[in-house]
XYZ file of C-alpha atoms in Angstrom:
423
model
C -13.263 -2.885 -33.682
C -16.856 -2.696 -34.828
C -19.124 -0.931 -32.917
C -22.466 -2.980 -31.326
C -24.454 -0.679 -33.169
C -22.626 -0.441 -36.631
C -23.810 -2.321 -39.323
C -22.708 -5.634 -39.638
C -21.057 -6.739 -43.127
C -21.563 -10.508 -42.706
C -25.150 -10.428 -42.748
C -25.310 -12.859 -39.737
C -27.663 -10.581 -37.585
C -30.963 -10.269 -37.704
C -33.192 -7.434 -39.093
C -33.577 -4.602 -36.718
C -37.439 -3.487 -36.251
C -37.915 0.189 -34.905
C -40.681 2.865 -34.868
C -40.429 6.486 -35.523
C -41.308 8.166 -32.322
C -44.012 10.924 -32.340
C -44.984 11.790 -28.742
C -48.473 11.051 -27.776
C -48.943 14.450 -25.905
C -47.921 18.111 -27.997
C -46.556 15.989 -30.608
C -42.995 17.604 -31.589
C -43.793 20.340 -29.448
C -43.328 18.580 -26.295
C -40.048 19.371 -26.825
C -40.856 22.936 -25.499
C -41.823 21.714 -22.034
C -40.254 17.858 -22.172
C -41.598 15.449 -19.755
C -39.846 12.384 -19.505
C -42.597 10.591 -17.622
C -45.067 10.792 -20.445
C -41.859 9.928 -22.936
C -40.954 6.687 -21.067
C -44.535 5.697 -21.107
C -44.831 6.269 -25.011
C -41.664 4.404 -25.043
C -42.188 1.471 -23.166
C -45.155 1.006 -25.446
C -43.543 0.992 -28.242
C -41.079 -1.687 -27.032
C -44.041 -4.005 -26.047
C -44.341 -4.411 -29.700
C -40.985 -6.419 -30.075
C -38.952 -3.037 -31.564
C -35.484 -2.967 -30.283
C -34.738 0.856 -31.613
C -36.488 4.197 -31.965
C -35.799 7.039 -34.261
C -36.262 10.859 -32.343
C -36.573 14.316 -33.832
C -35.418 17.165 -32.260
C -36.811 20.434 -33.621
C -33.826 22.926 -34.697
C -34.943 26.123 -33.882
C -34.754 25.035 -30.393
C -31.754 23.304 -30.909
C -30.032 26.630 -32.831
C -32.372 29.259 -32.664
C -29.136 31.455 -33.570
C -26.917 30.631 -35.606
C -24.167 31.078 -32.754
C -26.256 29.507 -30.363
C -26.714 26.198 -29.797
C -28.489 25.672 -26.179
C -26.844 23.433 -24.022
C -30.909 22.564 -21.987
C -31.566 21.572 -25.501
C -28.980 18.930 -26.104
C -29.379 17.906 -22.904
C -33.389 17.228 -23.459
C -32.138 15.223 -26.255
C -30.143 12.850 -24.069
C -32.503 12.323 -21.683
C -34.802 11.142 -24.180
C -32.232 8.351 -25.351
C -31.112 7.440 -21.848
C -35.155 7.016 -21.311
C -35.425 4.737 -24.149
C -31.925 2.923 -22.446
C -34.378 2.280 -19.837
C -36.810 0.298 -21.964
C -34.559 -1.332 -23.459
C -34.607 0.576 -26.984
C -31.584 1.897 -29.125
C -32.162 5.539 -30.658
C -30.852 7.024 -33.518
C -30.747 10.684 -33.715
C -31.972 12.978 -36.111
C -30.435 15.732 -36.593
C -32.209 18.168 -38.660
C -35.853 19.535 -38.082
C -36.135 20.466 -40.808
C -39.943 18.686 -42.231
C -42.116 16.953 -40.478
C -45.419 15.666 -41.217
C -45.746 18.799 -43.730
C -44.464 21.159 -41.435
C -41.190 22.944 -41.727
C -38.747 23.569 -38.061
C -36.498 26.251 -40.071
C -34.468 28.435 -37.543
C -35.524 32.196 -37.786
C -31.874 33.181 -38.825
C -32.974 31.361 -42.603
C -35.921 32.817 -43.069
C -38.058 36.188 -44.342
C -35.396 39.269 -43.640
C -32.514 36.501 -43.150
C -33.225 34.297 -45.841
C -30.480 32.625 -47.535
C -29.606 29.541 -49.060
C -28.888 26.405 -46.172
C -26.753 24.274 -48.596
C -24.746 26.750 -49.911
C -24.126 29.411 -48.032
C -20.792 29.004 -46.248
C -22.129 30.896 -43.029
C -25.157 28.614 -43.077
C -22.997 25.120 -43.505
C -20.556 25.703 -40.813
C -23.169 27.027 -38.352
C -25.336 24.057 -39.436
C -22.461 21.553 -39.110
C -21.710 22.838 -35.592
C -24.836 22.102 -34.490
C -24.599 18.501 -35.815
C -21.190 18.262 -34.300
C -22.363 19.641 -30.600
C -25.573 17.082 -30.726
C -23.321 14.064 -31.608
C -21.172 14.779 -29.308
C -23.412 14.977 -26.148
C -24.957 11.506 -27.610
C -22.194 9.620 -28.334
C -21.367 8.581 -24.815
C -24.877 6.618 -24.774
C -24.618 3.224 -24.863
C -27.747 2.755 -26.909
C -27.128 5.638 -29.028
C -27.215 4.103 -33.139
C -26.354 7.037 -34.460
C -27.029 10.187 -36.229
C -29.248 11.044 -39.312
C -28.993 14.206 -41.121
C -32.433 15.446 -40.699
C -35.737 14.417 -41.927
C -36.400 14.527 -45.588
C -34.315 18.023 -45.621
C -33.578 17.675 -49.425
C -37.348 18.919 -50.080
C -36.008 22.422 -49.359
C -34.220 22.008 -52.481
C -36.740 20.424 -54.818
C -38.324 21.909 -57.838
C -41.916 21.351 -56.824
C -41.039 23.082 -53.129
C -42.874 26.134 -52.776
C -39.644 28.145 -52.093
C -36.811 25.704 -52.719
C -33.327 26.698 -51.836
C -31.176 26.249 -55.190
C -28.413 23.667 -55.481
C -26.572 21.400 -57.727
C -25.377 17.991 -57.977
C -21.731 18.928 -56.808
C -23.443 21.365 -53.587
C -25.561 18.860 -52.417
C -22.980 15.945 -52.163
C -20.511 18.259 -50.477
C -23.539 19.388 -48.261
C -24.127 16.140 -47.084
C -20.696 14.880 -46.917
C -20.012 17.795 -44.867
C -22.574 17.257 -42.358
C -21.438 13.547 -42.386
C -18.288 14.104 -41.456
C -19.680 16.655 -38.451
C -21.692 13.138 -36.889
C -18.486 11.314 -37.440
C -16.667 13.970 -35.483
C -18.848 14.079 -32.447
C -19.934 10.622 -32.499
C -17.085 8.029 -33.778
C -18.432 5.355 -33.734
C -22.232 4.430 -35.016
C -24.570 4.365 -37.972
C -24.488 8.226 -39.806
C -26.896 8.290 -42.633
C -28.469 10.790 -44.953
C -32.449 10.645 -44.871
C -33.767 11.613 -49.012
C -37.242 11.701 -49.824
C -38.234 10.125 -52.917
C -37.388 13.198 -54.824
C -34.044 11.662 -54.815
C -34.489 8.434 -56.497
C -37.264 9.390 -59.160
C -37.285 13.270 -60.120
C -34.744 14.132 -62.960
C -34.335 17.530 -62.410
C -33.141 17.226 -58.175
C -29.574 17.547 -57.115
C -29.676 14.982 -54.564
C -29.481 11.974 -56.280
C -29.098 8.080 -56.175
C -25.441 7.682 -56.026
C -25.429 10.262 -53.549
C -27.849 8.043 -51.096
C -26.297 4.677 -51.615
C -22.412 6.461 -51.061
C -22.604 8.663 -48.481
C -23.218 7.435 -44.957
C -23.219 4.070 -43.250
C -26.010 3.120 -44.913
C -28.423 3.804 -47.893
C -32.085 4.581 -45.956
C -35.108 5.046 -48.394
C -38.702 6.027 -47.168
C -41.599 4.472 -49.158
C -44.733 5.868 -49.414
C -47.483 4.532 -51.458
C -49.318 7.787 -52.025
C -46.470 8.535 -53.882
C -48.577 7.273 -57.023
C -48.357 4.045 -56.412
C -51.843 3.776 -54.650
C -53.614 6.204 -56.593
C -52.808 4.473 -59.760
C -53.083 0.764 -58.897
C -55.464 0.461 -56.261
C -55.419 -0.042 -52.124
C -54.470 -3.867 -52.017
C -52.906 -4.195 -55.377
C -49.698 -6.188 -56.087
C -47.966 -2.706 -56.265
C -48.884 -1.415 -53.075
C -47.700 -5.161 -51.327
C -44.286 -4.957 -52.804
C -43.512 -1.081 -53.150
C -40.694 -1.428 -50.106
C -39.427 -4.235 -51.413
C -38.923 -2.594 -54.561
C -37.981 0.579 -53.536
C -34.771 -1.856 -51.812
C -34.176 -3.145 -54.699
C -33.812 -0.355 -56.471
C -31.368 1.386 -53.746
C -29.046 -1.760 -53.761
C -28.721 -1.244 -57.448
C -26.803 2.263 -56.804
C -25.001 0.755 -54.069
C -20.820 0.560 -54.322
C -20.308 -1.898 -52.564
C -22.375 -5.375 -52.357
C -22.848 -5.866 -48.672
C -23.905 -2.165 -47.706
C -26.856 -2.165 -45.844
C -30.261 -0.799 -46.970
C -32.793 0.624 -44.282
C -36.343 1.012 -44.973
C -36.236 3.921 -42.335
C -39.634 5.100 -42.737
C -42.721 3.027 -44.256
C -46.371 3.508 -43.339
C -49.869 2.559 -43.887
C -51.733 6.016 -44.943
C -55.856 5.876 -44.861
C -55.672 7.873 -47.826
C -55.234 5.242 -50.100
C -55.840 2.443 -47.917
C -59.240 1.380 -45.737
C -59.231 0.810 -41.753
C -59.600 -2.581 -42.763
C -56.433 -3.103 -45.211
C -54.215 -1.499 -43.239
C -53.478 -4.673 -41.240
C -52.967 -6.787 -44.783
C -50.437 -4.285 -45.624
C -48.479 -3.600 -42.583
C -47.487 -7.831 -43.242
C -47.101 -7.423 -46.536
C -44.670 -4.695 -46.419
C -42.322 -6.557 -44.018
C -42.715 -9.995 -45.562
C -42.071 -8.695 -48.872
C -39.167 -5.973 -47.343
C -37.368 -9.282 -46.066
C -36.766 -10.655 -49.093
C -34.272 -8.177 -49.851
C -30.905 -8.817 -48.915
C -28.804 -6.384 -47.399
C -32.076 -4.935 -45.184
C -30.898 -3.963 -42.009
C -33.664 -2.814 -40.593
C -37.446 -1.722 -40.990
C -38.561 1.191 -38.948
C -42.337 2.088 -39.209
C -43.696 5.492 -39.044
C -44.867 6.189 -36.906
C -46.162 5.224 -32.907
C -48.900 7.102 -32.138
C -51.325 9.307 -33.694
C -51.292 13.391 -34.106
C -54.225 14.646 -31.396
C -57.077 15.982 -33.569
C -56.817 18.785 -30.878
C -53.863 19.799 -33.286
C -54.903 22.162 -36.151
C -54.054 21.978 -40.121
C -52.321 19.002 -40.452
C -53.098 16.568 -43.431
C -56.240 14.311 -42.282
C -53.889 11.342 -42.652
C -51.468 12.435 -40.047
C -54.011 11.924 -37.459
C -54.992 7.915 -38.177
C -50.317 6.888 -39.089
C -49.905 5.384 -35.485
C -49.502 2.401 -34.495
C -51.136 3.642 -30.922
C -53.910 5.772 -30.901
C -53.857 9.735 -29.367
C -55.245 8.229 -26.328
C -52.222 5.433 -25.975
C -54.511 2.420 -26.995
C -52.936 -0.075 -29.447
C -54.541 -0.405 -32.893
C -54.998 -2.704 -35.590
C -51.353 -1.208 -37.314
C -49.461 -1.592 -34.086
C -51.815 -5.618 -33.582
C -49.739 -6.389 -37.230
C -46.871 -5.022 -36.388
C -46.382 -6.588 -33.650
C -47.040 -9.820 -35.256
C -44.702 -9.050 -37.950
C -42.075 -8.825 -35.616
C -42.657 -11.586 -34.062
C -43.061 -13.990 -37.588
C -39.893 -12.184 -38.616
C -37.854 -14.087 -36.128
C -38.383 -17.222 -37.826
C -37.446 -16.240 -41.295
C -34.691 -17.046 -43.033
C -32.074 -15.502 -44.969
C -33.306 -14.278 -48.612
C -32.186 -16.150 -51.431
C -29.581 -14.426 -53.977
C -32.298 -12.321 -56.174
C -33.484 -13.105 -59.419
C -33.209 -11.431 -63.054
C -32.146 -7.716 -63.117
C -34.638 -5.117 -64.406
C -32.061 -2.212 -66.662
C -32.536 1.045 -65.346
C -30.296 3.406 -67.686
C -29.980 7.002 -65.710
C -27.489 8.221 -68.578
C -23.611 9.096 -68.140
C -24.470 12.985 -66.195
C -23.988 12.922 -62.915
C -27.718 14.675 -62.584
C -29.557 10.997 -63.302
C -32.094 10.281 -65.209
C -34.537 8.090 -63.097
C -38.115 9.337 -63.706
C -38.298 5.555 -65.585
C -38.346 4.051 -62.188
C -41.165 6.049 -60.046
C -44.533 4.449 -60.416
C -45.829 3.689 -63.706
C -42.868 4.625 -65.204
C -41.337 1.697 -67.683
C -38.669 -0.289 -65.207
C -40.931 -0.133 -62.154
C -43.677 -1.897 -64.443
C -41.014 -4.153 -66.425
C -40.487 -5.084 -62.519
C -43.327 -5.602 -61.025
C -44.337 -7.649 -64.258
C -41.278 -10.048 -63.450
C -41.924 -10.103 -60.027
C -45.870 -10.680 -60.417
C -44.306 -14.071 -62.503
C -42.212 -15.111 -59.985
C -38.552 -14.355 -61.012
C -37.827 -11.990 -57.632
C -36.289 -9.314 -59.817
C -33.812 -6.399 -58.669
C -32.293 -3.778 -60.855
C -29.209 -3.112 -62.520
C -28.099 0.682 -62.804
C -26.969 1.484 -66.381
C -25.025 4.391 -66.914
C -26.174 4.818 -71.045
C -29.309 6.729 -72.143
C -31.958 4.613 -73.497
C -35.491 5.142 -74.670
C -37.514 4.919 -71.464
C -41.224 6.317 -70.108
C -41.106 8.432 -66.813
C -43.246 7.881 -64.290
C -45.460 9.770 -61.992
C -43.014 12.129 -60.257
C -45.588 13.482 -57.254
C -43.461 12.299 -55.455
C -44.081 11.362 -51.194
C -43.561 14.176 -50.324
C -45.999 17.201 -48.132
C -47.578 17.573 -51.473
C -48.838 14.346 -51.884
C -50.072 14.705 -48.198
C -52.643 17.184 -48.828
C -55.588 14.717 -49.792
C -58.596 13.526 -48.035
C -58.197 10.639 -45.242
């Protein structure tokens, strides 16, 4: 039997709309001293917008800060903080690796300086790492809200080539990594939605081990987070065409990898950063990106990052991590949460996309390590698409498994790096 929460083949349900939770007070760090008052209030907020999920981020080291300890107080705090959200009426899905967030790394003591070694690879590292995933699933998986499980956030940045000190892997490593820690969710949590969370390393950079295939195979679903200062704004403008239909296109391109036709994509993180765009466009684009989003078929579900602002209390985070929210520091709803909201709402009466139009070749070559530099911003398929879409014809792409003369595109990536710029 299917679970309630597992994604649903026929397409019949509607598209799921969630937030990424940051907590209005200490952040991630409010994990240290949790209060589930101040959580249920954040989270009732954030279901007065019309989301029916949230996505939470535990922070590892205080999950595992041995690697033969795993703190019992610490799963615990995690389940409270889903049976809150139970209360609210929200579903949760789990992430399990912290890991990177908002430019900062959560990487236990036991992997770093004097202990350093390699998380993907080492087989010490794995199994301890795998436990952990195991133990969290496990004391989740009774919830009745509970989604499921991610494998961290964005943890394949540890192993990219512009990473200040990336951890080394190949093609082969990282599949088996991931597969590995798949299989640990799956264990501890039967039944639910288990995906793998890739930056955009993943889908563009020719050179990083975690590729395409490996996104749209592995897990219950294939989840992409889209990011316009990946490029995309700085090299066609705030409210260009671009910027209105990256998602979509981003979709797009992740069905084209997909194995089988009905597997569900989820836009798991999208957001509207005031380093490319105005105070005043953000509203324009938080519409456009779900309007545009639901014209994909396949989407499950759209969760926006994030709910509330970083405190400016908080030092040496990137100036855009203060204005993300959709609340304020202070609680107060803004203009992003105002068109959000609305989105929501307007999404209700949509209907079902159309079968897409022509599809856009994308040849990555016949090696396993893809090249797909062609289809990151400005490169020659992600114009030859947006050119077809700009016309009308509601493009998608078709992965082609032959070398072919292509250009690459820009390859910042959305990662921290592209973070460090003025708000």
């Amino acid at each position: 039997m299917m679970s309630a929460h597992a994604p649903d083949p026929t397409g019949t349900r509607p598209v799921r709309f969630g937030v990424n939770y940051t907590p209005r007070t200490g952040w991630f760090h409010s994990w240290l001293d949790l209060d589930l008052d101040a959580v249920g209030e954040d989270l009732a907020a954030i279901a007065s917008l019309g989301a029916d999920h949230v996505r939470i981020f535990p922070l590892w080291p205080l999950l595992q800060p041995n690697r033969t300890l795993i703190r019992p107080r610490g799963l615990d705090d995690v389940r409270a903080v889903v049976d809150v959200a139970a209360t609210v009426g929200l579903d949760v899905v789990v992430d399990a690796l912290q890991g990177h967030l908002s430019s900062f790394d959560f990487i236990p003591s036991w992997l770093t300086t004097w202990h350093r070694r390699n998380m993907f690879t080492d087989p010490e590292v794995v199994t301890a790492t795998a436990a952990l995933v195991r133990a969290l699933a496990e004391r989740v998986a009774g919830a009745p809200n509970l989604l499921g499980l991610t494998l961290g956030n964005e943890v394949n940045q540890f192993s990219a080539s512009n990473h200040p000190d990336p951890d080394a892997v190949d093609v082969e490593q990282a599949s088996t990594w991931t597969a590995t820690l798949l299989d640990a969710a799956r264990q501890g949590a039967p039944r639910g939605l288990h995906t793998v969370a890739n930056y955009d390393a993943a889908w563009f950079m020719d050179d990083h081990a975690f590729t395409p295939d490996q996104s749209a195979e592995l897990g219950d679903a294939t989840v992409v987070h889209s990011w316009i200062f990946d490029g995309t704004g700085q090299r066609y403008g705030a409210r260009s065409y671009e910027v209105a239909h990256r998602a979509e296109y981003y979709l797009e391109l992740a069905r084209a990898f997909s194995p089988a036709p009905q597997r569900p994509l989820w836009l798991q993180e999208v957001g509207a950063p005031r380093s490319i765009l105005e105070e005043a466009d953000v509203p324009w684009f938080v519409r456009s990106t779900v309007e545009t989003s639901l014209d994909c078929p396949e989407l499950w579900g759209i969760t926006w990052w994030c709910s509330h602002d970083v405190s400016r209390d908080l030092a040496d985070f990137p100036p855009l991590e203060h204005t993300l929210g959709l609340f304020d520091e202070h609680g107060r709803i803004k203009g992003a949460g105002d068109a959000f909201r609305d989105a929501i709402a307007g999404a209700r009466e949509s209907t079902p996309p159309a079968p897409r139009g022509r599809a856009i070749a994308l040849p990555v070559g016949p090696d396993p390590l893809l090249r797909r530099s062609a289809a990151a911003p400005g490169g020659s398929v992600f114009e030859e698409w947006m050119d077809a879409s700009r016309a009308g014809e509601r493009p998608t792409v078709e992965v082609v498994r032959e070398s072919a003369e292509v250009r690459a595109g820009d390859t910042r990536t959305g990662g921290a790096a592209a973070t460090r710029v003025g708000a």
